[in-house]
Amino acid sequence: MDLWNYLEFAAWAASALFGLFIVIDWIRTDSTYSEEFLTSSREGELEALTEEQHRG
């Protein structure tokens, strides 16, 4: 095997690790917060209030 094969295997391993991290983070987030909280627009409301304070 040459260098490119080792780099290809390393890239696939890194991709698998990143994918696993994403799934673990997804499960952790889903079990920590409710669906209602995750889909709320609270952040948008806070941003709108901040913009109004800067204008007024």
PQR file with spaces between the fields and no chain letter, atoms N, CA, C, O and H, PARSE charges and radii, in Angstrom:
ATOM       1  N    MET     1       0.840   -1.185    0.000 -0.4000 1.5000
ATOM       2  CA   MET     1       0.000    0.000    0.000 -0.0000 2.0000
ATOM       3  C    MET     1       0.880    1.242    0.000  0.5500 1.7000
ATOM       4  O    MET     1       1.975    1.268    0.561 -0.5500 1.4000
ATOM       5  N    ASP     2       0.357    2.249   -0.644 -0.4000 1.5000
ATOM       6  CA   ASP     2       1.103    3.493   -0.694 -0.0000 2.0000
ATOM       7  C    ASP     2       0.469    4.534    0.227  0.5500 1.7000
ATOM       8  O    ASP     2      -0.523    4.272    0.907 -0.5500 1.4000
ATOM       9  H    ASP     2      -0.533    2.227   -1.100  0.4000 1.0000
ATOM      10  N    LEU     3       1.062    5.700    0.225 -0.4000 1.5000
ATOM      11  CA   LEU     3       0.628    6.782    1.116 -0.0000 2.0000
ATOM      12  C    LEU     3      -0.836    7.146    0.894  0.5500 1.7000
ATOM      13  O    LEU     3      -1.558    7.408    1.856 -0.5500 1.4000
ATOM      14  H    LEU     3       1.868    5.913   -0.328  0.4000 1.0000
ATOM      15  N    TRP     4      -1.286    7.165   -0.363 -0.4000 1.5000
ATOM      16  CA   TRP     4      -2.656    7.580   -0.659 -0.0000 2.0000
ATOM      17  C    TRP     4      -3.675    6.621   -0.065  0.5500 1.7000
ATOM      18  O    TRP     4      -4.745    7.051    0.366 -0.5500 1.4000
ATOM      19  H    TRP     4      -0.701    6.952   -1.145  0.4000 1.0000
ATOM      20  N    ASN     5      -3.366    5.341   -0.033 -0.4000 1.5000
ATOM      21  CA   ASN     5      -4.277    4.378    0.582 -0.0000 2.0000
ATOM      22  C    ASN     5      -4.387    4.620    2.088  0.5500 1.7000
ATOM      23  O    ASN     5      -5.480    4.551    2.650 -0.5500 1.4000
ATOM      24  H    ASN     5      -2.497    4.992   -0.383  0.4000 1.0000
ATOM      25  N    TYR     6      -3.269    4.901    2.735 -0.4000 1.5000
ATOM      26  CA   TYR     6      -3.296    5.208    4.168 -0.0000 2.0000
ATOM      27  C    TYR     6      -4.087    6.488    4.445  0.5500 1.7000
ATOM      28  O    TYR     6      -4.851    6.558    5.407 -0.5500 1.4000
ATOM      29  H    TYR     6      -2.381    4.958    2.279  0.4000 1.0000
ATOM      30  N    LEU     7      -3.898    7.496    3.594 -0.4000 1.5000
ATOM      31  CA   LEU     7      -4.653    8.733    3.755 -0.0000 2.0000
ATOM      32  C    LEU     7      -6.144    8.511    3.531  0.5500 1.7000
ATOM      33  O    LEU     7      -6.973    9.112    4.214 -0.5500 1.4000
ATOM      34  H    LEU     7      -3.277    7.439    2.812  0.4000 1.0000
ATOM      35  N    GLU     8      -6.486    7.652    2.578 -0.4000 1.5000
ATOM      36  CA   GLU     8      -7.891    7.349    2.329 -0.0000 2.0000
ATOM      37  C    GLU     8      -8.513    6.653    3.545  0.5500 1.7000
ATOM      38  O    GLU     8      -9.617    7.002    3.965 -0.5500 1.4000
ATOM      39  H    GLU     8      -5.813    7.163    2.023  0.4000 1.0000
ATOM      40  N    PHE     9      -7.821    5.691    4.095 -0.4000 1.5000
ATOM      41  CA   PHE     9      -8.325    5.003    5.290 -0.0000 2.0000
ATOM      42  C    PHE     9      -8.446    5.964    6.467  0.5500 1.7000
ATOM      43  O    PHE     9      -9.408    5.890    7.231 -0.5500 1.4000
ATOM      44  H    PHE     9      -6.925    5.407    3.754  0.4000 1.0000
ATOM      45  N    ALA    10      -7.490    6.850    6.617 -0.4000 1.5000
ATOM      46  CA   ALA    10      -7.546    7.838    7.695 -0.0000 2.0000
ATOM      47  C    ALA    10      -8.735    8.774    7.509  0.5500 1.7000
ATOM      48  O    ALA    10      -9.402    9.131    8.480 -0.5500 1.4000
ATOM      49  H    ALA    10      -6.708    6.910    5.996  0.4000 1.0000
ATOM      50  N    ALA    11      -9.003    9.174    6.266 -0.4000 1.5000
ATOM      51  CA   ALA    11     -10.148   10.045    6.002 -0.0000 2.0000
ATOM      52  C    ALA    11     -11.460    9.328    6.309  0.5500 1.7000
ATOM      53  O    ALA    11     -12.364    9.931    6.887 -0.5500 1.4000
ATOM      54  H    ALA    11      -8.461    8.885    5.477  0.4000 1.0000
ATOM      55  N    TRP    12     -11.582    8.057    5.938 -0.4000 1.5000
ATOM      56  CA   TRP    12     -12.793    7.294    6.250 -0.0000 2.0000
ATOM      57  C    TRP    12     -12.956    7.118    7.758  0.5500 1.7000
ATOM      58  O    TRP    12     -14.069    7.203    8.276 -0.5500 1.4000
ATOM      59  H    TRP    12     -10.847    7.567    5.469  0.4000 1.0000
ATOM      60  N    ALA    13     -11.864    6.877    8.456 -0.4000 1.5000
ATOM      61  CA   ALA    13     -11.936    6.732    9.915 -0.0000 2.0000
ATOM      62  C    ALA    13     -12.366    8.041   10.567  0.5500 1.7000
ATOM      63  O    ALA    13     -13.195    8.038   11.477 -0.5500 1.4000
ATOM      64  H    ALA    13     -10.960    6.808    8.035  0.4000 1.0000
ATOM      65  N    ALA    14     -11.811    9.158   10.108 -0.4000 1.5000
ATOM      66  CA   ALA    14     -12.195   10.466   10.654 -0.0000 2.0000
ATOM      67  C    ALA    14     -13.662   10.745   10.360  0.5500 1.7000
ATOM      68  O    ALA    14     -14.374   11.275   11.213 -0.5500 1.4000
ATOM      69  H    ALA    14     -11.138    9.161    9.368  0.4000 1.0000
ATOM      70  N    SER    15     -14.116   10.398    9.172 -0.4000 1.5000
ATOM      71  CA   SER    15     -15.516   10.594    8.807 -0.0000 2.0000
ATOM      72  C    SER    15     -16.429    9.770    9.706  0.5500 1.7000
ATOM      73  O    SER    15     -17.466   10.261   10.152 -0.5500 1.4000
ATOM      74  H    SER    15     -13.538    9.968    8.479  0.4000 1.0000
ATOM      75  N    ALA    16     -16.058    8.532    9.972 -0.4000 1.5000
ATOM      76  CA   ALA    16     -16.859    7.673   10.849 -0.0000 2.0000
ATOM      77  C    ALA    16     -16.892    8.235   12.271  0.5500 1.7000
ATOM      78  O    ALA    16     -17.940    8.213   12.918 -0.5500 1.4000
ATOM      79  H    ALA    16     -15.215    8.133    9.610  0.4000 1.0000
ATOM      80  N    LEU    17     -15.768    8.732   12.757 -0.4000 1.5000
ATOM      81  CA   LEU    17     -15.734    9.312   14.100 -0.0000 2.0000
ATOM      82  C    LEU    17     -16.593   10.565   14.197  0.5500 1.7000
ATOM      83  O    LEU    17     -17.314   10.753   15.177 -0.5500 1.4000
ATOM      84  H    LEU    17     -14.917    8.749   12.232  0.4000 1.0000
ATOM      85  N    PHE    18     -16.520   11.416   13.187 -0.4000 1.5000
ATOM      86  CA   PHE    18     -17.355   12.620   13.182 -0.0000 2.0000
ATOM      87  C    PHE    18     -18.834   12.255   13.125  0.5500 1.7000
ATOM      88  O    PHE    18     -19.654   12.863   13.814 -0.5500 1.4000
ATOM      89  H    PHE    18     -15.935   11.263   12.391  0.4000 1.0000
ATOM      90  N    GLY    19     -19.174   11.263   12.306 -0.4000 1.5000
ATOM      91  CA   GLY    19     -20.557   10.802   12.223 -0.0000 2.0000
ATOM      92  C    GLY    19     -21.043   10.250   13.550  0.5500 1.7000
ATOM      93  O    GLY    19     -22.168   10.525   13.968 -0.5500 1.4000
ATOM      94  H    GLY    19     -18.508   10.770   11.747  0.4000 1.0000
ATOM      95  N    LEU    20     -20.203    9.476   14.210 -0.4000 1.5000
ATOM      96  CA   LEU    20     -20.555    8.926   15.518 -0.0000 2.0000
ATOM      97  C    LEU    20     -20.747   10.043   16.540  0.5500 1.7000
ATOM      98  O    LEU    20     -21.675    9.989   17.346 -0.5500 1.4000
ATOM      99  H    LEU    20     -19.290    9.253   13.871  0.4000 1.0000
ATOM     100  N    PHE    21     -19.883   11.048   16.515 -0.4000 1.5000
ATOM     101  CA   PHE    21     -20.020   12.186   17.426 -0.0000 2.0000
ATOM     102  C    PHE    21     -21.334   12.927   17.178  0.5500 1.7000
ATOM     103  O    PHE    21     -22.001   13.343   18.126 -0.5500 1.4000
ATOM     104  H    PHE    21     -19.129   11.092   15.860  0.4000 1.0000
ATOM     105  N    ILE    22     -21.706   13.091   15.913 -0.4000 1.5000
ATOM     106  CA   ILE    22     -22.957   13.773   15.584 -0.0000 2.0000
ATOM     107  C    ILE    22     -24.148   12.998   16.117  0.5500 1.7000
ATOM     108  O    ILE    22     -25.073   13.593   16.669 -0.5500 1.4000
ATOM     109  H    ILE    22     -21.165   12.753   15.143  0.4000 1.0000
ATOM     110  N    VAL    23     -24.143   11.678   15.961 -0.4000 1.5000
ATOM     111  CA   VAL    23     -25.250   10.861   16.452 -0.0000 2.0000
ATOM     112  C    VAL    23     -25.318   10.907   17.979  0.5500 1.7000
ATOM     113  O    VAL    23     -26.406   11.029   18.541 -0.5500 1.4000
ATOM     114  H    VAL    23     -23.392   11.194   15.512  0.4000 1.0000
ATOM     115  N    ILE    24     -24.190   10.815   18.645 -0.4000 1.5000
ATOM     116  CA   ILE    24     -24.167   10.878   20.113 -0.0000 2.0000
ATOM     117  C    ILE    24     -24.676   12.231   20.589  0.5500 1.7000
ATOM     118  O    ILE    24     -25.455   12.296   21.541 -0.5500 1.4000
ATOM     119  H    ILE    24     -23.306   10.716   18.188  0.4000 1.0000
ATOM     120  N    ASP    25     -24.249   13.311   19.942 -0.4000 1.5000
ATOM     121  CA   ASP    25     -24.703   14.651   20.317 -0.0000 2.0000
ATOM     122  C    ASP    25     -26.201   14.808   20.058  0.5500 1.7000
ATOM     123  O    ASP    25     -26.904   15.442   20.844 -0.5500 1.4000
ATOM     124  H    ASP    25     -23.616   13.259   19.170  0.4000 1.0000
ATOM     125  N    TRP    26     -26.682   14.242   18.977 -0.4000 1.5000
ATOM     126  CA   TRP    26     -28.108   14.285   18.649 -0.0000 2.0000
ATOM     127  C    TRP    26     -28.923   13.588   19.729  0.5500 1.7000
ATOM     128  O    TRP    26     -29.927   14.129   20.193 -0.5500 1.4000
ATOM     129  H    TRP    26     -26.111   13.727   18.337  0.4000 1.0000
ATOM     130  N    ILE    27     -28.502   12.396   20.133 -0.4000 1.5000
ATOM     131  CA   ILE    27     -29.216   11.644   21.165 -0.0000 2.0000
ATOM     132  C    ILE    27     -29.159   12.389   22.499  0.5500 1.7000
ATOM     133  O    ILE    27     -30.166   12.473   23.203 -0.5500 1.4000
ATOM     134  H    ILE    27     -27.687   11.956   19.756  0.4000 1.0000
ATOM     135  N    ARG    28     -28.007   12.922   22.848 -0.4000 1.5000
ATOM     136  CA   ARG    28     -27.858   13.654   24.104 -0.0000 2.0000
ATOM     137  C    ARG    28     -28.740   14.903   24.122  0.5500 1.7000
ATOM     138  O    ARG    28     -29.397   15.186   25.124 -0.5500 1.4000
ATOM     139  H    ARG    28     -27.189   12.854   22.277  0.4000 1.0000
ATOM     140  N    THR    29     -28.754   15.644   23.023 -0.4000 1.5000
ATOM     141  CA   THR    29     -29.582   16.846   22.930 -0.0000 2.0000
ATOM     142  C    THR    29     -31.061   16.490   22.976  0.5500 1.7000
ATOM     143  O    THR    29     -31.847   17.162   23.644 -0.5500 1.4000
ATOM     144  H    THR    29     -28.220   15.414   22.209  0.4000 1.0000
ATOM     145  N    ASP    30     -31.437   15.433   22.263 -0.4000 1.5000
ATOM     146  CA   ASP    30     -32.835   15.022   22.216 -0.0000 2.0000
ATOM     147  C    ASP    30     -33.333   14.557   23.581  0.5500 1.7000
ATOM     148  O    ASP    30     -34.502   14.756   23.911 -0.5500 1.4000
ATOM     149  H    ASP    30     -30.798   14.887   21.720  0.4000 1.0000
ATOM     150  N    SER    31     -32.465   13.945   24.373 -0.4000 1.5000
ATOM     151  CA   SER    31     -32.890   13.476   25.695 -0.0000 2.0000
ATOM     152  C    SER    31     -32.831   14.584   26.746  0.5500 1.7000
ATOM     153  O    SER    31     -33.466   14.468   27.794 -0.5500 1.4000
ATOM     154  H    SER    31     -31.515   13.784   24.106  0.4000 1.0000
ATOM     155  N    THR    32     -32.084   15.650   26.486 -0.4000 1.5000
ATOM     156  CA   THR    32     -31.949   16.742   27.440 -0.0000 2.0000
ATOM     157  C    THR    32     -33.060   17.775   27.298  0.5500 1.7000
ATOM     158  O    THR    32     -33.579   18.269   28.298 -0.5500 1.4000
ATOM     159  H    THR    32     -31.568   15.744   25.635  0.4000 1.0000
ATOM     160  N    TYR    33     -33.427   18.103   26.061 -0.4000 1.5000
ATOM     161  CA   TYR    33     -34.399   19.170   25.794 -0.0000 2.0000
ATOM     162  C    TYR    33     -35.654   18.598   25.156  0.5500 1.7000
ATOM     163  O    TYR    33     -35.601   17.615   24.417 -0.5500 1.4000
ATOM     164  H    TYR    33     -33.005   17.702   25.248  0.4000 1.0000
ATOM     165  N    SER    34     -36.788   19.231   25.455 -0.4000 1.5000
ATOM     166  CA   SER    34     -38.041   18.799   24.856 -0.0000 2.0000
ATOM     167  C    SER    34     -38.116   19.276   23.409  0.5500 1.7000
ATOM     168  O    SER    34     -37.410   20.198   23.001 -0.5500 1.4000
ATOM     169  H    SER    34     -36.831   20.029   26.056  0.4000 1.0000
ATOM     170  N    GLU    35     -38.985   18.628   22.650 -0.4000 1.5000
ATOM     171  CA   GLU    35     -39.165   19.020   21.253 -0.0000 2.0000
ATOM     172  C    GLU    35     -39.733   20.440   21.151  0.5500 1.7000
ATOM     173  O    GLU    35     -39.405   21.187   20.230 -0.5500 1.4000
ATOM     174  H    GLU    35     -39.559   17.879   22.981  0.4000 1.0000
ATOM     175  N    GLU    36     -40.578   20.793   22.100 -0.4000 1.5000
ATOM     176  CA   GLU    36     -41.165   22.141   22.117 -0.0000 2.0000
ATOM     177  C    GLU    36     -40.078   23.200   22.311  0.5500 1.7000
ATOM     178  O    GLU    36     -40.086   24.234   21.643 -0.5500 1.4000
ATOM     179  H    GLU    36     -40.845   20.186   22.849  0.4000 1.0000
ATOM     180  N    PHE    37     -39.151   22.938   23.222 -0.4000 1.5000
ATOM     181  CA   PHE    37     -38.066   23.891   23.467 -0.0000 2.0000
ATOM     182  C    PHE    37     -37.164   24.019   22.242  0.5500 1.7000
ATOM     183  O    PHE    37     -36.743   25.118   21.883 -0.5500 1.4000
ATOM     184  H    PHE    37     -39.144   22.098   23.765  0.4000 1.0000
ATOM     185  N    LEU    38     -36.871   22.879   21.604 -0.4000 1.5000
ATOM     186  CA   LEU    38     -35.964   22.899   20.465 -0.0000 2.0000
ATOM     187  C    LEU    38     -36.566   23.589   19.254  0.5500 1.7000
ATOM     188  O    LEU    38     -35.829   24.121   18.424 -0.5500 1.4000
ATOM     189  H    LEU    38     -37.212   21.986   21.897  0.4000 1.0000
ATOM     190  N    THR    39     -37.883   23.594   19.132 -0.4000 1.5000
ATOM     191  CA   THR    39     -38.518   24.221   17.975 -0.0000 2.0000
ATOM     192  C    THR    39     -39.103   25.592   18.305  0.5500 1.7000
ATOM     193  O    THR    39     -39.787   26.187   17.472 -0.5500 1.4000
ATOM     194  H    THR    39     -38.482   23.162   19.806  0.4000 1.0000
ATOM     195  N    SER    40     -38.844   26.096   19.506 -0.4000 1.5000
ATOM     196  CA   SER    40     -39.384   27.403   19.874 -0.0000 2.0000
ATOM     197  C    SER    40     -38.620   28.506   19.158  0.5500 1.7000
ATOM     198  O    SER    40     -37.508   28.306   18.671 -0.5500 1.4000
ATOM     199  H    SER    40     -38.288   25.612   20.182  0.4000 1.0000
ATOM     200  N    SER    41     -39.244   29.670   19.108 -0.4000 1.5000
ATOM     201  CA   SER    41     -38.601   30.810   18.456 -0.0000 2.0000
ATOM     202  C    SER    41     -38.132   31.816   19.496  0.5500 1.7000
ATOM     203  O    SER    41     -38.065   33.015   19.222 -0.5500 1.4000
ATOM     204  H    SER    41     -40.148   29.833   19.504  0.4000 1.0000
ATOM     205  N    ARG    42     -37.813   31.336   20.672 -0.4000 1.5000
ATOM     206  CA   ARG    42     -37.389   32.228   21.750 -0.0000 2.0000
ATOM     207  C    ARG    42     -36.153   33.033   21.363  0.5500 1.7000
ATOM     208  O    ARG    42     -36.059   34.223   21.663 -0.5500 1.4000
ATOM     209  H    ARG    42     -37.868   30.363   20.895  0.4000 1.0000
ATOM     210  N    GLU    43     -35.223   32.387   20.706 -0.4000 1.5000
ATOM     211  CA   GLU    43     -34.005   33.087   20.308 -0.0000 2.0000
ATOM     212  C    GLU    43     -34.335   34.228   19.352  0.5500 1.7000
ATOM     213  O    GLU    43     -33.762   35.312   19.465 -0.5500 1.4000
ATOM     214  H    GLU    43     -35.299   31.421   20.462  0.4000 1.0000
ATOM     215  N    GLY    44     -35.250   33.998   18.412 -0.4000 1.5000
ATOM     216  CA   GLY    44     -35.665   35.049   17.493 -0.0000 2.0000
ATOM     217  C    GLY    44     -36.349   36.191   18.206  0.5500 1.7000
ATOM     218  O    GLY    44     -36.162   37.352   17.842 -0.5500 1.4000
ATOM     219  H    GLY    44     -35.716   33.117   18.320  0.4000 1.0000
ATOM     220  N    GLU    45     -37.142   35.878   19.221 -0.4000 1.5000
ATOM     221  CA   GLU    45     -37.810   36.918   20.000 -0.0000 2.0000
ATOM     222  C    GLU    45     -36.797   37.779   20.748  0.5500 1.7000
ATOM     223  O    GLU    45     -36.936   39.001   20.796 -0.5500 1.4000
ATOM     224  H    GLU    45     -37.293   34.935   19.516  0.4000 1.0000
ATOM     225  N    LEU    46     -35.791   37.156   21.324 -0.4000 1.5000
ATOM     226  CA   LEU    46     -34.756   37.904   22.043 -0.0000 2.0000
ATOM     227  C    LEU    46     -33.972   38.794   21.086  0.5500 1.7000
ATOM     228  O    LEU    46     -33.625   39.925   21.427 -0.5500 1.4000
ATOM     229  H    LEU    46     -35.678   36.163   21.285  0.4000 1.0000
ATOM     230  N    GLU    47     -33.698   38.289   19.904 -0.4000 1.5000
ATOM     231  CA   GLU    47     -32.968   39.083   18.925 -0.0000 2.0000
ATOM     232  C    GLU    47     -33.795   40.292   18.487  0.5500 1.7000
ATOM     233  O    GLU    47     -33.252   41.383   18.312 -0.5500 1.4000
ATOM     234  H    GLU    47     -33.980   37.371   19.628  0.4000 1.0000
ATOM     235  N    ALA    48     -35.090   40.105   18.312 -0.4000 1.5000
ATOM     236  CA   ALA    48     -35.967   41.206   17.917 -0.0000 2.0000
ATOM     237  C    ALA    48     -36.012   42.274   19.023  0.5500 1.7000
ATOM     238  O    ALA    48     -35.991   43.469   18.728 -0.5500 1.4000
ATOM     239  H    ALA    48     -35.531   39.219   18.454  0.4000 1.0000
ATOM     240  N    LEU    49     -36.072   41.855   20.270 -0.4000 1.5000
ATOM     241  CA   LEU    49     -36.084   42.817   21.377 -0.0000 2.0000
ATOM     242  C    LEU    49     -34.781   43.610   21.427  0.5500 1.7000
ATOM     243  O    LEU    49     -34.794   44.814   21.682 -0.5500 1.4000
ATOM     244  H    LEU    49     -36.089   40.884   20.510  0.4000 1.0000
ATOM     245  N    THR    50     -33.680   42.949   21.190 -0.4000 1.5000
ATOM     246  CA   THR    50     -32.383   43.622   21.201 -0.0000 2.0000
ATOM     247  C    THR    50     -32.304   44.661   20.095  0.5500 1.7000
ATOM     248  O    THR    50     -31.790   45.759   20.309 -0.5500 1.4000
ATOM     249  H    THR    50     -33.670   41.971   20.983  0.4000 1.0000
ATOM     250  N    GLU    51     -32.812   44.325   18.910 -0.4000 1.5000
ATOM     251  CA   GLU    51     -32.791   45.275   17.798 -0.0000 2.0000
ATOM     252  C    GLU    51     -33.671   46.489   18.116  0.5500 1.7000
ATOM     253  O    GLU    51     -33.307   47.622   17.801 -0.5500 1.4000
ATOM     254  H    GLU    51     -33.230   43.433   18.736  0.4000 1.0000
ATOM     255  N    GLU    52     -34.825   46.249   18.738 -0.4000 1.5000
ATOM     256  CA   GLU    52     -35.715   47.360   19.086 -0.0000 2.0000
ATOM     257  C    GLU    52     -35.050   48.296   20.105  0.5500 1.7000
ATOM     258  O    GLU    52     -35.225   49.512   20.022 -0.5500 1.4000
ATOM     259  H    GLU    52     -35.121   45.329   18.994  0.4000 1.0000
ATOM     260  N    GLN    53     -34.302   47.757   21.048 -0.4000 1.5000
ATOM     261  CA   GLN    53     -33.639   48.576   22.054 -0.0000 2.0000
ATOM     262  C    GLN    53     -32.549   49.431   21.413  0.5500 1.7000
ATOM     263  O    GLN    53     -32.330   50.569   21.827 -0.5500 1.4000
ATOM     264  H    GLN    53     -34.160   46.769   21.115  0.4000 1.0000
ATOM     265  N    HIS    54     -31.864   48.890   20.403 -0.4000 1.5000
ATOM     266  CA   HIS    54     -30.805   49.652   19.748 -0.0000 2.0000
ATOM     267  C    HIS    54     -31.378   50.769   18.876  0.5500 1.7000
ATOM     268  O    HIS    54     -30.734   51.803   18.700 -0.5500 1.4000
ATOM     269  H    HIS    54     -32.042   47.965   20.066  0.4000 1.0000
ATOM     270  N    ARG    55     -32.554   50.579   18.340 -0.4000 1.5000
ATOM     271  CA   ARG    55     -33.180   51.593   17.470 -0.0000 2.0000
ATOM     272  C    ARG    55     -33.772   52.724   18.287  0.5500 1.7000
ATOM     273  O    ARG    55     -33.705   53.889   17.893 -0.5500 1.4000
ATOM     274  H    ARG    55     -33.077   49.739   18.483  0.4000 1.0000
ATOM     275  N    GLY    56     -34.370   52.366   19.461 -0.4000 1.5000
ATOM     276  CA   GLY    56     -35.116   53.344   20.224 -0.0000 2.0000
ATOM     277  C    GLY    56     -34.328   54.116   21.164  0.5500 1.7000
ATOM     278  O    GLY    56     -34.868   54.975   21.862 -0.5500 1.4000
ATOM     279  H    GLY    56     -34.424   51.420   19.781  0.4000 1.0000
